[in-house]
Amino acid sequence: MRQRSDGVGREGSRRLALVRVLPALLLVVGVVLDAATPPDLTAAALFAAAPLVAAPFCGPLGTAAAGASAVGAVLLTEYLHDIPSTGEAVSELFTVTTVGALALVINRMLRRSGERLASARVIAETAQRAVLPTPAERIGGLQVAARYEAAQADAFIGGDLFAVQDTPYGVRLVVGDVRGKGLEAVEAVAVVIGAFREAAEQEATLEEVAGRLERALAREGTRRSGLDAFEGFTTAVLAEVPRGAASVRLVNRGHPEPLLLHADGALDVLAPADPALPLGMAELGVWPDRAQTYPFPAGATLLLYTDGLSEARSLDPPGVFYDPYERLRGRIFPGPEEVLDALVDDVRRHTGGGASDDMALLAVGRPGARQPERRRTMPVVP
């Protein structure tokens, strides 16, 4: 996932700095207002607000300083107006002192909550690296780039998956989308990737790898409860790039068709001749998988993606699906990483930053014999 841009981060830092100055500003305004008005008009509300404003944005020392300064401001204004220690003056001082103490309690609660949130983020990031580790940039002589873009802010992983593995039979890949959300989807992702990594090393054909994934999901389905026990499934594309061959073999199980971007900007849709059901739906029909072979020339990039890309809807005009074929056709890129950068940026523009589904992207490039390190990059949107 990508973090916010540096410009957005700097703007947030400036706003946070302004908020942290606000307690002092409230105290100064309160003292000036109280000194310039008759004694029966008080700025106690501004003094009490200062530590409350400091509590969410400052540390314990800053919050305590704001509370102590608020109490001092009350005493100062009473001294300037020569107010005797009447019940009203004592009540005002007690109110500001109590609010300052409550601000310290609020600050401590927020800090503990923030620590728990930070711990949860670390756990989520660790889980992401464990379940969806970032592949190396070079695997089996191929250039590899992967990206997981979560639709929900601060989310990490969901039901989309990808994996790349160098095996005795060539480089094998999988991109898939597990039905459902939440922890059960993440569990199914772990099952699929675990089964793929084992089968990719052991099975001689891509069809046999698909069969192993089918059986692994069937076992998972018997373990799960509720609706998913009967209707759980995973769309997936399995790919194999044999060593030394300018070709790629695909088994598509109900997943969006991969795209092949050529070095000259041409684009091919690698559609299966015989559509197949997703993994985990064998009870509806059983027939053998048949891998199809497609040319994969030097300088080309293979793009696999989940439906979070092809089903991303625009805001203006509303509801128009994103079409990666039309967006990428005729464009050229230096390598797989630039393809994914352009796609992610373009989807954000298309949706106005409001994607409704997670998106997993995997791009694999076959370097050409005399391919330059960098080529002129044309933007996705002309």
Coordinates of C-alpha atoms in Angstrom, one line a residue:
M1 CA 0.0 0.0 0.0
R2 CA 1.0 3.5 -0.6
Q3 CA 1.2 6.2 2.1
R4 CA 0.0 9.8 1.6
S5 CA 2.2 12.1 -0.5
D6 CA 4.8 14.3 1.1
G7 CA 2.8 17.4 0.3
V8 CA -0.2 16.0 2.2
G9 CA 2.0 15.0 5.1
R10 CA 3.6 18.4 5.4
E11 CA 0.1 20.1 5.3
G12 CA -1.0 17.7 8.2
S13 CA 2.1 18.7 10.2
R14 CA 1.4 22.4 9.8
R15 CA -2.1 21.9 11.0
L16 CA -1.0 19.8 14.0
A17 CA 1.5 22.5 14.9
L18 CA -1.2 25.2 14.7
V19 CA -3.5 23.1 17.0
R20 CA -0.8 22.7 19.5
V21 CA -0.4 26.5 19.8
L22 CA -4.2 26.9 20.3
P23 CA -4.2 26.3 24.1
A24 CA -1.7 29.2 24.6
L25 CA -3.7 31.4 22.3
L26 CA -6.9 30.7 24.2
L27 CA -5.1 31.7 27.5
V28 CA -3.8 34.9 26.0
V29 CA -7.1 35.9 24.5
G30 CA -8.8 35.0 27.8
V31 CA -6.5 37.1 29.9
V32 CA -6.8 40.1 27.5
L33 CA -10.6 39.8 27.3
D34 CA -10.9 39.5 31.1
A35 CA -8.7 42.4 31.7
A36 CA -10.6 44.6 29.2
T37 CA -14.1 43.8 30.5
P38 CA -15.9 44.5 33.8
P39 CA -15.3 42.1 36.7
D40 CA -18.7 40.5 36.3
L41 CA -17.7 39.2 32.8
T42 CA -15.3 36.3 33.0
A43 CA -13.2 34.4 30.5
A44 CA -13.3 31.2 32.6
A45 CA -14.7 29.2 29.6
L46 CA -11.6 30.0 27.6
F47 CA -9.3 29.1 30.5
A48 CA -11.1 25.8 30.9
A49 CA -11.0 25.0 27.2
A50 CA -7.2 25.4 27.0
P51 CA -6.2 22.1 28.7
L52 CA -9.1 20.2 27.0
V53 CA -7.7 21.3 23.6
A54 CA -4.2 20.3 24.6
A55 CA -5.2 16.8 25.8
P56 CA -5.6 15.1 22.4
F57 CA -2.7 16.8 20.7
C58 CA 0.0 17.3 23.4
G59 CA 1.9 15.0 25.7
P60 CA 1.3 14.7 29.4
L61 CA 3.7 17.6 30.2
G62 CA 2.1 19.8 27.6
T63 CA -1.4 19.1 29.0
A64 CA -0.2 19.6 32.5
A65 CA 1.4 22.9 31.5
A66 CA -1.8 24.0 29.8
G67 CA -3.8 23.1 33.0
A68 CA -1.4 24.9 35.3
S69 CA -1.3 27.9 33.0
A70 CA -5.1 28.0 33.0
V71 CA -5.2 28.1 36.8
G72 CA -2.5 30.8 36.8
A73 CA -4.6 32.8 34.4
V74 CA -7.6 32.7 36.7
L75 CA -5.5 33.8 39.6
L76 CA -4.0 36.6 37.5
T77 CA -7.3 38.0 36.4
E78 CA -8.6 37.9 39.9
Y79 CA -5.6 39.8 41.0
L80 CA -5.9 42.4 38.2
H81 CA -9.5 43.0 39.1
D82 CA -8.7 42.8 42.9
I83 CA -11.5 40.3 43.3
P84 CA -11.8 39.0 46.9
S85 CA -11.9 35.3 47.6
T86 CA -15.7 35.0 47.3
G87 CA -17.6 31.9 46.7
E88 CA -17.9 32.7 43.0
A89 CA -14.2 33.3 42.6
V90 CA -13.4 30.1 44.4
S91 CA -15.9 28.2 42.3
E92 CA -14.3 29.5 39.1
L93 CA -10.9 28.5 40.3
F94 CA -12.1 25.0 41.3
T95 CA -13.9 24.5 37.9
V96 CA -10.7 25.3 35.9
T97 CA -8.6 23.2 38.2
T98 CA -11.0 20.2 37.8
V99 CA -11.1 20.6 34.1
G100 CA -7.3 20.6 34.0
A101 CA -7.2 17.4 36.0
L102 CA -9.8 15.8 33.7
A103 CA -7.7 16.9 30.7
L104 CA -4.8 14.9 32.1
V105 CA -7.0 11.8 32.5
I106 CA -8.2 12.2 28.9
N107 CA -4.6 12.6 27.7
R108 CA -3.6 9.4 29.4
M109 CA -6.6 7.5 28.0
L110 CA -5.9 8.8 24.5
R111 CA -2.2 7.9 24.7
R112 CA -3.0 4.3 25.8
S113 CA -5.6 4.0 23.0
G114 CA -3.0 5.3 20.5
E115 CA -0.4 2.8 21.8
R116 CA -3.0 0.0 21.3
L117 CA -3.8 1.3 17.8
A118 CA -0.1 1.5 16.9
S119 CA 0.4 -2.1 18.2
A120 CA -2.5 -3.2 16.1
R121 CA -1.0 -1.5 13.0
V122 CA 2.3 -3.3 13.7
I123 CA 0.5 -6.6 13.9
A124 CA -1.4 -5.9 10.7
E125 CA 1.7 -5.0 8.9
T126 CA 3.5 -8.1 10.1
A127 CA 0.5 -10.2 9.0
Q128 CA 0.6 -8.6 5.6
R129 CA 4.3 -9.4 5.2
A130 CA 3.7 -12.9 6.4
V131 CA 0.7 -13.7 4.2
L132 CA 1.6 -11.5 1.2
P133 CA 5.3 -11.0 1.2
T134 CA 6.6 -8.5 -1.4
P135 CA 8.3 -10.5 -4.1
A136 CA 11.9 -9.8 -5.2
E137 CA 12.4 -7.4 -8.1
R138 CA 14.1 -10.2 -10.1
I139 CA 12.9 -13.8 -10.1
G140 CA 14.1 -16.4 -12.6
G141 CA 15.4 -13.7 -14.9
L142 CA 12.1 -11.8 -14.9
Q143 CA 11.3 -8.3 -13.6
V144 CA 8.6 -8.5 -10.9
A145 CA 6.4 -5.8 -9.3
A146 CA 3.5 -6.3 -7.0
R147 CA 1.0 -4.0 -5.3
Y148 CA -1.8 -4.3 -2.8
E149 CA -4.1 -1.3 -2.6
A150 CA -6.7 -1.5 0.2
A151 CA -10.0 0.4 -0.4
Q152 CA -10.4 1.2 3.3
A153 CA -8.1 3.6 4.9
D154 CA -5.6 2.1 7.4
A155 CA -6.6 -1.4 6.2
F156 CA -3.8 -3.8 5.2
I157 CA -5.0 -7.1 3.7
G158 CA -8.3 -8.6 2.8
G159 CA -9.4 -11.2 0.3
D160 CA -7.1 -10.4 -2.6
L161 CA -3.8 -12.4 -3.1
F162 CA -0.7 -12.8 -5.2
A163 CA 2.4 -15.0 -5.0
V164 CA 5.5 -15.6 -7.2
Q165 CA 7.8 -18.6 -7.0
D166 CA 10.8 -19.8 -8.9
T167 CA 10.4 -23.5 -9.3
P168 CA 12.1 -26.4 -11.2
Y169 CA 9.4 -25.9 -13.9
G170 CA 9.9 -22.1 -14.4
V171 CA 8.5 -19.1 -12.6
R172 CA 5.0 -19.7 -11.4
L173 CA 2.5 -17.1 -10.3
V174 CA -1.0 -16.8 -8.9
V175 CA -3.3 -13.8 -8.5
G176 CA -6.7 -14.4 -6.9
D177 CA -9.7 -13.0 -5.1
V178 CA -11.3 -14.8 -2.2
R179 CA -15.1 -14.4 -1.8
G180 CA -16.0 -12.5 1.4
K181 CA -14.3 -10.1 3.8
G182 CA -12.8 -10.1 7.2
L183 CA -10.7 -12.7 9.0
E184 CA -12.3 -15.7 7.2
A185 CA -11.2 -14.2 3.9
V186 CA -7.6 -13.6 5.2
E187 CA -7.6 -17.2 6.5
A188 CA -8.6 -18.5 3.0
V189 CA -5.9 -16.3 1.4
A190 CA -3.3 -18.0 3.7
V191 CA -4.7 -21.4 2.7
V192 CA -4.5 -20.6 -1.1
I193 CA -1.0 -19.1 -0.9
G194 CA 0.3 -22.0 1.3
A195 CA -1.1 -24.6 -1.0
F196 CA 0.3 -22.8 -4.1
R197 CA 3.8 -22.5 -2.7
E198 CA 3.9 -26.2 -1.9
A199 CA 2.2 -27.4 -5.2
A200 CA 4.3 -25.0 -7.4
E201 CA 7.4 -26.8 -6.3
Q202 CA 6.1 -30.4 -6.5
E203 CA 3.6 -30.6 -9.3
A204 CA 4.9 -31.0 -12.9
T205 CA 2.0 -29.2 -14.6
L206 CA 0.1 -26.0 -14.0
E207 CA -3.2 -28.0 -14.2
E208 CA -2.0 -30.2 -11.3
V209 CA -1.2 -27.0 -9.3
A210 CA -4.8 -25.9 -9.8
G211 CA -6.0 -29.3 -8.7
R212 CA -4.0 -28.9 -5.4
L213 CA -5.6 -25.5 -4.8
E214 CA -9.0 -26.9 -5.4
R215 CA -8.5 -29.7 -2.8
A216 CA -7.0 -27.3 -0.3
L217 CA -10.1 -25.0 -0.5
A218 CA -12.4 -28.0 -0.3
R219 CA -10.7 -28.9 3.0
E220 CA -11.0 -25.3 4.2
G221 CA -14.7 -25.3 3.3
T222 CA -15.5 -28.2 5.5
R223 CA -13.8 -26.4 8.4
R224 CA -15.6 -23.1 8.0
S225 CA -19.1 -22.5 9.3
G226 CA -22.2 -20.6 8.1
L227 CA -22.7 -19.4 4.6
D228 CA -19.1 -19.6 3.5
A229 CA -19.1 -23.3 4.2
F230 CA -21.5 -23.7 1.2
E231 CA -20.7 -20.7 -1.0
G232 CA -17.1 -19.9 -0.5
F233 CA -15.0 -19.7 -3.7
T234 CA -11.8 -18.1 -5.0
T235 CA -11.3 -16.7 -8.5
A236 CA -7.7 -17.1 -9.6
V237 CA -5.3 -17.0 -12.5
L238 CA -2.2 -19.3 -12.4
A239 CA 0.7 -18.6 -14.7
E240 CA 3.9 -20.3 -15.6
V241 CA 6.8 -18.9 -17.5
P242 CA 9.2 -21.8 -18.5
R243 CA 12.9 -21.1 -18.5
G244 CA 14.2 -20.0 -21.8
A245 CA 10.8 -20.0 -23.5
A246 CA 9.2 -16.8 -24.9
S247 CA 5.8 -17.9 -23.8
V248 CA 3.5 -18.0 -20.7
R249 CA 1.0 -20.7 -19.8
L250 CA -2.2 -19.8 -18.0
V251 CA -5.0 -21.5 -16.1
N252 CA -7.9 -19.1 -15.5
R253 CA -10.5 -20.1 -12.9
G254 CA -13.2 -17.4 -13.3
H255 CA -10.8 -14.5 -12.9
P256 CA -10.4 -11.3 -15.0
E257 CA -8.2 -11.9 -18.0
P258 CA -4.6 -10.9 -17.8
L259 CA -3.1 -8.3 -20.1
L260 CA 0.1 -8.5 -22.1
L261 CA 1.7 -5.1 -22.7
H262 CA 4.2 -5.2 -25.6
A263 CA 7.3 -3.0 -25.9
D264 CA 5.7 -1.0 -28.7
G265 CA 2.5 -0.2 -26.8
A266 CA 0.4 -2.9 -28.3
L267 CA -1.8 -4.8 -25.9
D268 CA -3.3 -8.3 -25.9
V269 CA -6.1 -9.7 -23.7
L270 CA -5.2 -13.2 -22.7
A271 CA -8.7 -14.6 -22.6
P272 CA -9.3 -18.3 -21.9
A273 CA -10.8 -20.4 -24.8
D274 CA -13.0 -22.3 -22.3
P275 CA -14.3 -20.4 -19.3
A276 CA -14.0 -22.3 -16.0
L277 CA -15.6 -22.0 -12.6
P278 CA -13.7 -20.5 -9.7
L279 CA -11.8 -22.6 -7.3
G280 CA -13.9 -24.1 -4.6
M281 CA -16.9 -24.8 -6.8
A282 CA -16.1 -28.3 -7.9
E283 CA -19.5 -29.6 -6.6
L284 CA -21.2 -27.7 -9.5
G285 CA -19.2 -29.4 -12.2
V286 CA -16.0 -31.3 -12.7
W287 CA -13.9 -31.1 -15.8
P288 CA -10.1 -31.1 -16.3
D289 CA -8.2 -27.8 -16.3
R290 CA -6.4 -27.1 -19.6
A291 CA -3.6 -24.6 -19.6
Q292 CA -3.3 -22.3 -22.6
T293 CA 0.0 -21.1 -24.0
Y294 CA 0.4 -17.5 -25.2
P295 CA 3.5 -15.7 -26.7
F296 CA 5.5 -13.7 -24.1
P297 CA 8.1 -11.9 -26.2
A298 CA 11.2 -10.0 -24.9
G299 CA 10.3 -6.5 -23.7
A300 CA 6.7 -7.4 -22.9
T301 CA 5.0 -7.1 -19.5
L302 CA 2.4 -9.5 -18.2
L303 CA -0.2 -7.8 -16.0
L304 CA -2.5 -9.8 -13.6
Y305 CA -5.0 -8.1 -11.4
T306 CA -8.1 -8.5 -9.3
D307 CA -11.6 -7.1 -10.0
G308 CA -10.9 -4.2 -7.7
L309 CA -9.2 -2.7 -10.8
S310 CA -11.7 -3.5 -13.5
E311 CA -14.7 -2.7 -11.3
A312 CA -13.5 0.6 -10.0
R313 CA -16.3 3.2 -10.7
S314 CA -15.8 6.8 -11.7
L315 CA -17.4 9.8 -9.9
D316 CA -17.8 11.9 -13.0
P317 CA -19.5 10.6 -15.0
P318 CA -20.9 8.4 -12.2
G319 CA -20.7 4.6 -12.2
V320 CA -18.4 4.1 -15.2
F321 CA -16.2 1.0 -14.7
Y322 CA -12.4 1.4 -15.1
D323 CA -11.2 -0.3 -18.3
P324 CA -7.5 -1.2 -18.1
Y325 CA -7.4 -2.3 -21.7
E326 CA -8.4 1.2 -23.0
R327 CA -6.3 3.0 -20.4
L328 CA -3.1 1.0 -21.2
R329 CA -3.4 0.4 -24.9
G330 CA -0.8 2.4 -26.8
R331 CA 1.2 3.4 -23.7
I332 CA 4.8 2.3 -23.0
F333 CA 6.6 2.0 -19.7
P334 CA 10.2 1.4 -18.6
G335 CA 9.2 -1.7 -16.6
P336 CA 6.6 -3.4 -14.4
E337 CA 7.0 -1.0 -11.4
E338 CA 6.1 1.9 -13.6
V339 CA 3.1 0.1 -15.0
L340 CA 1.7 -0.4 -11.5
D341 CA 2.5 3.2 -10.4
A342 CA 0.6 4.5 -13.4
L343 CA -2.3 2.2 -12.8
V344 CA -2.7 3.1 -9.1
D345 CA -2.5 6.8 -9.8
D346 CA -5.0 6.5 -12.7
V347 CA -7.5 4.5 -10.7
R348 CA -7.4 7.1 -7.9
R349 CA -8.1 9.8 -10.5
H350 CA -10.9 7.7 -12.0
T351 CA -12.6 7.1 -8.7
G352 CA -11.8 10.4 -7.0
G353 CA -9.8 8.4 -4.4
G354 CA -12.9 6.5 -3.3
A355 CA -12.3 2.9 -4.5
S356 CA -14.9 0.5 -3.1
D357 CA -12.9 -2.7 -3.3
D358 CA -9.3 -3.9 -2.6
M359 CA -7.0 -4.2 -5.6
A360 CA -4.1 -6.6 -6.0
L361 CA -1.7 -6.1 -9.0
L362 CA 1.1 -8.2 -10.2
A363 CA 3.3 -7.2 -13.2
V364 CA 6.0 -9.5 -14.7
G365 CA 8.4 -8.2 -17.4
R366 CA 10.6 -10.2 -19.7
P367 CA 13.7 -8.0 -20.4
G368 CA 14.8 -7.7 -24.0
A369 CA 18.3 -8.6 -25.3
R370 CA 19.1 -4.9 -26.2
Q371 CA 16.4 -3.3 -24.2
P372 CA 17.5 0.1 -22.7
E373 CA 17.4 0.5 -18.9
R374 CA 14.9 3.4 -19.3
R375 CA 12.5 4.2 -22.0
R376 CA 10.3 7.2 -22.5
T377 CA 7.1 6.8 -20.4
M378 CA 3.8 7.9 -21.6
P379 CA 1.1 8.7 -19.0
V380 CA -1.9 6.5 -18.7
V381 CA -4.3 9.4 -19.2
P382 CA -3.3 11.4 -22.4

